[in-house]
Each structure stands twice: as C-alpha cells, then as structure tokens.
Short mmCIF file of C-alpha atoms and ligand atoms in Angstrom, two decimals:
data_model
loop_
_atom_site.label_atom_id
_atom_site.label_comp_id
_atom_site.label_asym_id
_atom_site.label_seq_id
_atom_site.Cartn_x
_atom_site.Cartn_y
_atom_site.Cartn_z
CA MET G 297 -25.04 18.25 15.49
CA TRP G 298 -22.42 20.37 14.34
CA ARG G 299 -20.15 17.31 13.97
CA THR G 300 -22.73 15.38 11.89
CA ILE G 301 -23.29 18.59 9.61
CA ARG G 302 -19.51 18.90 9.08
CA ILE G 303 -19.12 15.08 8.24
CA THR G 304 -22.21 15.14 6.00
CA VAL G 305 -20.92 18.36 4.03
CA LEU G 306 -17.27 16.72 3.59
CA LEU G 307 -18.85 13.41 2.42
CA LEU G 308 -21.06 15.28 -0.16
CA ILE G 309 -17.93 17.12 -1.57
CA LEU G 310 -16.28 13.45 -1.49
CA VAL G 311 -18.96 12.02 -3.71
CA VAL G 312 -18.43 14.69 -6.23
CA VAL G 313 -14.71 14.30 -6.16
CA ALA G 314 -14.99 10.55 -6.36
CA GLY G 315 -17.01 10.91 -9.42
CA GLN G 316 -14.33 12.66 -11.19
CA ALA G 317 -11.75 10.20 -9.81
CA TRP G 318 -13.63 7.49 -11.16
CA LEU G 319 -13.39 8.89 -14.67
CA ASP G 320 -9.73 9.62 -14.21
CA LYS G 321 -9.07 6.13 -13.29
CA HIS G 322 -10.89 4.75 -16.32
CA THR G 323 -8.67 7.04 -18.59
CA THR G 324 -5.56 6.11 -16.79
CA THR G 325 -5.93 2.43 -16.70
CA SER G 326 -7.14 1.84 -20.08
CA TRP G 327 -3.48 1.58 -21.41
CA GLN G 328 -4.21 2.92 -24.71
CA ARG G 329 -2.07 6.00 -24.49
CA THR G 330 0.99 6.85 -22.60
CA VAL G 331 0.30 8.10 -19.08
CA PHE G 332 2.26 11.06 -18.06
CA VAL G 333 3.29 11.07 -14.37
CA GLY G 334 5.01 13.90 -12.94
CA ALA G 335 7.53 13.64 -10.12
CA PHE G 336 7.85 16.82 -7.91
CA PRO G 337 10.69 16.71 -5.53
CA VAL G 338 10.00 18.77 -2.28
CA SER G 339 12.20 18.81 1.12
CA ALA G 340 10.49 17.26 4.02
CA ASP G 341 12.64 18.85 6.62
CA GLY G 342 14.12 21.91 5.17
CA SER G 343 17.43 20.60 5.89
CA ALA G 344 20.57 21.47 3.74
CA VAL G 345 21.24 17.99 3.09
CA SER G 346 17.72 17.07 1.34
CA ARG G 347 18.21 20.69 -0.51
CA ALA G 348 21.37 19.70 -1.99
CA TYR G 349 20.28 16.09 -2.88
CA ILE G 350 17.08 17.51 -4.60
CA GLU G 351 19.61 20.14 -6.49
CA GLN G 352 21.54 17.30 -7.99
CA LEU G 353 18.57 15.12 -8.83
CA ASP G 354 18.13 14.63 -12.71
CA GLN G 355 15.86 12.58 -14.85
CA GLY G 356 18.53 9.92 -15.25
CA GLN G 357 17.89 8.90 -11.63
CA LEU G 358 14.29 8.23 -12.14
CA ASP G 359 14.30 6.60 -15.62
CA GLY G 360 14.66 3.27 -14.05
CA VAL G 361 11.05 3.32 -12.74
CA THR G 362 9.64 3.95 -16.36
CA ARG G 363 11.85 1.33 -17.75
CA PHE G 364 10.74 -1.13 -15.05
CA ILE G 365 7.00 -0.50 -15.55
CA SER G 366 7.44 -0.58 -19.55
CA ALA G 367 9.21 -4.06 -19.30
CA GLU G 368 6.43 -5.52 -16.83
CA ALA G 369 3.70 -4.14 -18.85
CA HIS G 370 5.22 -5.96 -21.97
CA ARG G 371 5.45 -9.18 -20.07
CA TYR G 372 1.57 -8.93 -19.44
CA GLY G 373 0.98 -8.26 -23.22
CA ILE G 374 0.38 -4.61 -23.20
CA ALA G 375 1.27 -3.46 -26.71
CA LEU G 376 1.96 0.37 -25.94
CA GLU G 377 5.87 0.70 -26.31
CA GLU G 378 5.71 3.27 -23.26
CA PRO G 379 2.75 2.79 -21.21
CA LEU G 380 3.76 5.22 -18.72
CA GLU G 381 6.38 8.20 -18.57
CA LEU G 382 7.80 9.72 -15.34
CA ARG G 383 8.96 13.03 -15.86
CA LEU G 384 10.84 15.04 -13.13
CA TYR G 385 9.52 18.51 -12.51
CA PRO G 386 11.34 21.34 -10.80
CA ALA G 387 11.51 21.37 -7.09
CA LEU G 388 8.51 22.85 -5.08
CA SER G 389 9.09 25.17 -1.96
CA GLU G 390 6.04 23.97 -0.07
CA ALA G 391 5.35 20.50 1.30
CA PRO G 392 1.92 18.54 0.79
CA PRO G 393 -0.44 18.47 3.91
CA VAL G 394 0.33 15.43 6.18
CA LEU G 395 -2.05 13.10 7.57
CA ALA G 396 -1.80 12.44 11.25
CA PRO G 397 -1.07 8.76 12.15
CA GLN G 398 -4.05 8.50 14.45
CA ALA G 399 -6.47 10.58 12.33
CA GLY G 400 -10.09 9.70 12.53
CA ILE G 401 -12.57 9.66 9.58
CA ALA G 402 -13.28 13.16 9.50
CA ALA G 403 -9.57 14.26 9.53
CA ARG G 404 -8.86 11.69 6.67
CA ILE G 405 -11.64 13.18 4.54
CA LEU G 406 -10.40 16.70 5.12
CA TRP G 407 -6.69 15.74 4.65
CA SER G 408 -7.83 14.01 1.32
CA LEU G 409 -9.57 17.28 0.22
CA LYS G 410 -6.46 19.34 1.10
CA LEU G 411 -4.22 17.06 -0.81
CA ARG G 412 -6.62 17.43 -3.77
CA TYR G 413 -6.38 21.42 -3.39
CA TYR G 414 -2.73 21.30 -2.92
CA ARG G 415 -2.31 19.06 -6.02
CA TRP G 416 -4.51 21.56 -8.07
CA HIS G 417 -2.47 24.51 -6.71
CA MET G 418 0.94 23.02 -7.73
CA LEU G 419 -0.23 21.81 -11.06
CA SER G 420 -1.94 25.27 -11.94
CA ARG G 421 1.62 26.74 -11.90
CA ILE G 422 2.74 24.55 -14.71
CA SER G 423 2.74 26.03 -18.09
CA ARG G 424 4.05 23.15 -20.13
CA ALA G 425 2.12 19.78 -20.40
CA ARG G 426 0.64 18.84 -17.09
CA PRO G 427 1.01 15.31 -15.89
CA GLN G 428 -2.14 13.09 -15.35
CA ILE G 429 -0.58 11.64 -12.24
CA ALA G 430 1.49 13.79 -9.69
CA LEU G 431 3.90 12.09 -7.18
CA PHE G 432 5.13 14.28 -4.49
CA LEU G 433 8.78 12.96 -3.52
CA LEU G 434 9.25 14.27 0.09
CA TYR G 435 13.14 13.95 0.67
CA HIS G 436 14.47 13.39 4.10
CA ASP G 437 18.02 13.80 5.45
CA PRO G 438 18.92 10.19 6.93
CA ALA G 439 20.76 11.70 9.57
CA LEU G 440 17.64 13.28 10.93
CA ALA G 441 15.10 10.67 10.26
CA SER G 442 15.98 6.93 10.96
CA ALA G 443 12.48 5.74 9.77
CA LEU G 444 10.39 7.34 7.27
CA PRO G 445 6.84 8.34 7.54
CA HIS G 446 4.21 6.01 5.62
CA SER G 447 4.13 7.11 2.21
CA ALA G 448 0.31 7.73 1.27
CA GLY G 449 -1.70 7.95 -1.74
CA LEU G 450 -5.08 8.60 -3.04
CA GLN G 451 -5.85 5.38 -4.49
CA ARG G 452 -8.17 7.01 -6.99
CA GLY G 453 -7.17 10.60 -6.81
CA LEU G 454 -4.11 10.20 -9.13
CA THR G 455 -1.86 11.61 -6.51
CA GLY G 456 0.87 10.10 -4.18
CA VAL G 457 2.90 11.56 -1.55
CA VAL G 458 6.21 9.62 -1.28
CA HIS G 459 8.69 9.61 1.63
CA LEU G 460 12.22 9.01 0.56
CA PHE G 461 15.82 9.32 1.87
CA ALA G 462 17.94 12.22 0.57
CA SER G 463 20.89 10.01 -0.29
CA ARG G 464 22.42 8.56 -3.39
CA ALA G 465 23.29 5.42 -1.72
CA GLN G 466 19.39 4.81 -1.24
CA GLU G 467 18.56 5.34 -4.68
CA ALA G 468 17.92 1.92 -5.78
CA GLN G 469 15.46 1.40 -2.72
CA ASN G 470 13.90 5.03 -3.52
CA ARG G 471 12.85 3.74 -6.98
CA ILE G 472 11.13 0.62 -5.54
CA VAL G 473 9.17 2.84 -3.25
CA ILE G 474 8.28 5.27 -6.28
CA ALA G 475 7.14 2.31 -8.25
CA HIS G 476 4.94 0.96 -5.29
CA GLU G 477 3.33 4.18 -4.61
CA LEU G 478 2.93 4.83 -8.30
CA LEU G 479 1.00 1.63 -8.67
CA HIS G 480 -1.40 2.50 -5.74
CA THR G 481 -2.40 5.71 -7.82
CA PHE G 482 -3.64 3.07 -10.46
CA GLY G 483 -5.51 1.07 -7.71
CA ALA G 484 -3.13 -1.64 -6.78
CA THR G 485 -3.39 -2.52 -3.20
CA ASP G 486 -0.60 -3.61 -0.48
CA LYS G 487 0.02 -7.37 -0.44
CA TYR G 488 1.89 -7.78 2.77
CA ASP G 489 0.55 -8.39 6.34
CA PRO G 490 0.29 -5.10 8.11
CA ASP G 491 1.32 -6.96 11.50
CA THR G 492 4.34 -8.81 10.25
CA GLY G 493 5.35 -6.87 7.24
CA LEU G 494 5.67 -10.43 5.45
CA PRO G 495 4.37 -10.74 1.79
CA GLN G 496 0.84 -12.57 1.53
CA PHE G 497 0.86 -15.86 0.02
CA PRO G 498 0.17 -16.34 -2.99
CA GLU G 499 -0.75 -12.88 -4.11
CA GLY G 500 2.44 -11.03 -2.48
CA TYR G 501 4.78 -13.67 -4.19
CA ALA G 502 6.54 -12.95 -7.51
CA ASP G 503 6.49 -16.84 -8.34
CA PRO G 504 3.96 -18.58 -6.14
CA GLU G 505 4.42 -21.70 -8.13
CA GLN G 506 8.19 -22.03 -7.62
CA SER G 507 9.33 -25.28 -6.01
CA PRO G 508 10.79 -25.31 -3.41
CA ARG G 509 9.04 -22.02 -2.63
CA TYR G 510 12.01 -20.57 -0.67
CA PRO G 511 14.11 -18.56 -1.33
CA GLN G 512 12.14 -16.55 -3.93
CA GLU G 513 14.29 -14.98 -6.48
CA GLN G 514 12.27 -11.81 -6.66
CA ALA G 515 9.82 -9.53 -4.72
CA GLU G 516 6.25 -8.75 -5.47
CA LEU G 517 6.14 -4.86 -5.88
CA MET G 518 3.21 -4.41 -3.90
CA ALA G 519 4.25 -6.80 -1.18
CA GLY G 520 7.47 -4.78 -1.09
CA ARG G 521 9.92 -7.59 0.46
CA LEU G 522 11.45 -10.64 -0.90
CA PRO G 523 10.42 -13.97 1.00
CA VAL G 524 13.67 -15.97 1.61
CA SER G 525 11.65 -18.38 4.06
CA ALA G 526 8.20 -18.87 5.64
CA ASP G 527 8.93 -16.29 8.21
CA LYS G 528 11.71 -14.08 6.88
CA ALA G 529 11.70 -11.37 4.15
CA VAL G 530 14.31 -9.04 2.97
CA MET G 531 14.29 -5.76 1.08
CA PRO G 532 15.12 -6.40 -2.70
CA GLU G 533 18.51 -4.75 -3.79
CA GLY G 534 16.64 -2.86 -6.73
CA LEU G 535 13.91 -2.90 -9.42
CA GLY G 536 15.88 -5.81 -10.92
CA GLU G 537 14.81 -8.07 -8.22
CA VAL G 538 11.32 -6.95 -8.19
CA ARG G 539 8.26 -8.12 -10.68
CA ILE G 540 4.64 -6.94 -10.61
CA GLY G 541 2.39 -10.06 -9.77
CA PRO G 542 -0.83 -11.11 -11.47
CA LEU G 543 -3.10 -9.79 -8.79
CA SER G 544 -1.54 -6.38 -8.95
CA ALA G 545 -1.63 -6.48 -12.95
CA ARG G 546 -5.28 -7.22 -12.59
CA GLU G 547 -6.04 -4.45 -10.28
CA ILE G 548 -4.27 -1.82 -12.52
CA GLY G 549 -5.99 -3.02 -15.76
CA TRP G 550 -3.16 -5.08 -17.23
CA ILE G 551 -5.24 -8.18 -17.22
CA LYS G 552 -8.61 -7.68 -18.22
CA PRO G 553 -11.37 -9.53 -16.05
ZN1 ZN K 1567 1.86 0.51 -0.21
#
C-alpha cells in the first residue's frame, strides 16, 4: 500500500517535470539560436590527482567539442554559425547523486528527481549567464578506477553526468565521451549493441554505404566505436575520427522529419 502511494506521488511529480522538459527540449532542438551548455568539473573520488587535474583544466581543452558539433551541424545544413557553445564553469565541491546499477523503477525516479534538484541547486549559485544544459564532469584518478561507471543523462532533462579520467593523455577520449553524453541531452539514443558493444548496422555506422564496408574510416558518435570488421570495433583516436550519423542527426532535430 505505502509502496503504491509512494510510486504514484513520484509519478505525478514526474509528469509535471516531464511537461517542463518537453518545453525545454523544444527550445534547445529548434537550432535557431546558440544553445549554451555549462561544463561543471567535479572530483569523483576526492583524490589529489583529480583535484590537480581539475585545477589545470581550461576552456581550450573543451573547445574541440564545440568545434566538432558546429562542423557536423553545418554538414547537415544548420545555418547558425555556432549552434552550441560549451563553456567551462568553476569546479563544484559536491558530486551529483549516483544511480545504483541495479536500481529499480522507484529508485530511478527518485534519482532523476534528486539530480534535477542538484542541478537547480548548483545553477542557482551562478550569477552570470546560466546555461540551458548542464554537464557535470566527474573526474576519476585512473590509478584508482580502471573502468569508469556508466555516464548517465536525463535525455529530456537537459542534464548529463559524465565520468572521465583525470589525465591529459585521455583528453581526446574525454572529448568524445562529452560529445556523446551531450547528444543524449538533446534526445539522441545509443547505437551500439548493449551485449557486445559493437555498433549497430546501419544506424551506428558513419558511412553504412561504404564499399567494401570494412574497415570504416570513422565512428558514429552514438555508437562510440569504429567498426574495423564485422565482429571488431576500436575506440577512435579523437573527434577527428568521429561523425554524427543521419539517425542521430534526426533525433536531435538537425534533419526535420
Ligand atoms: Zn550513450
């Protein structure tokens, strides 16, 4: 009984929040004006390594993401010179709420509400221009975490929680992960097989028409990896080897239905 009431109340709150999110999505995917995205670095592990990394982080290390999105948007005929701008904001001292991997439906709803509250709370402290989309960049010391937790975003909540390695050597990869999670906040879906990690054909291929099909020269951003044969895919070196495919472009409003 109590459980049913709790879930019903959470669902009602979510309906209201979803209505707002629909409006937000409409304004961010019309591509008539530059969308401002805030990048908020935060240490995921409290280590000295991630703290030192965040201290040296500057805007130039993120600009590649903005350039990549602009170039891809222009390829799809978006006229706006800078469709999106990713801006680095000062580091936060408090990390966003985490979603447990085995979380059930009620726990997921609760997490999404907590994350919305966290976003509101963090953004309310900003006096200068507030971004429309917030990406929380959680940096991990590579020596403490061999694999990173799955990044998560609210596909319609204009918020992304992005896990990254606090390492200069990982920066090109980090920019790919940031661009991938950023596209989720605009409504793009993953295009890889969750069991094998391999890109799905044809939507997860940058050039599905290429002949011979393998090796592909570029990776599709939402598939993440670059198919070199029917059963092998590798991480691209950087955004120079990545493209946004037609299905992802459609999902984020670059191709009108
Ligand atoms: Zn994804």
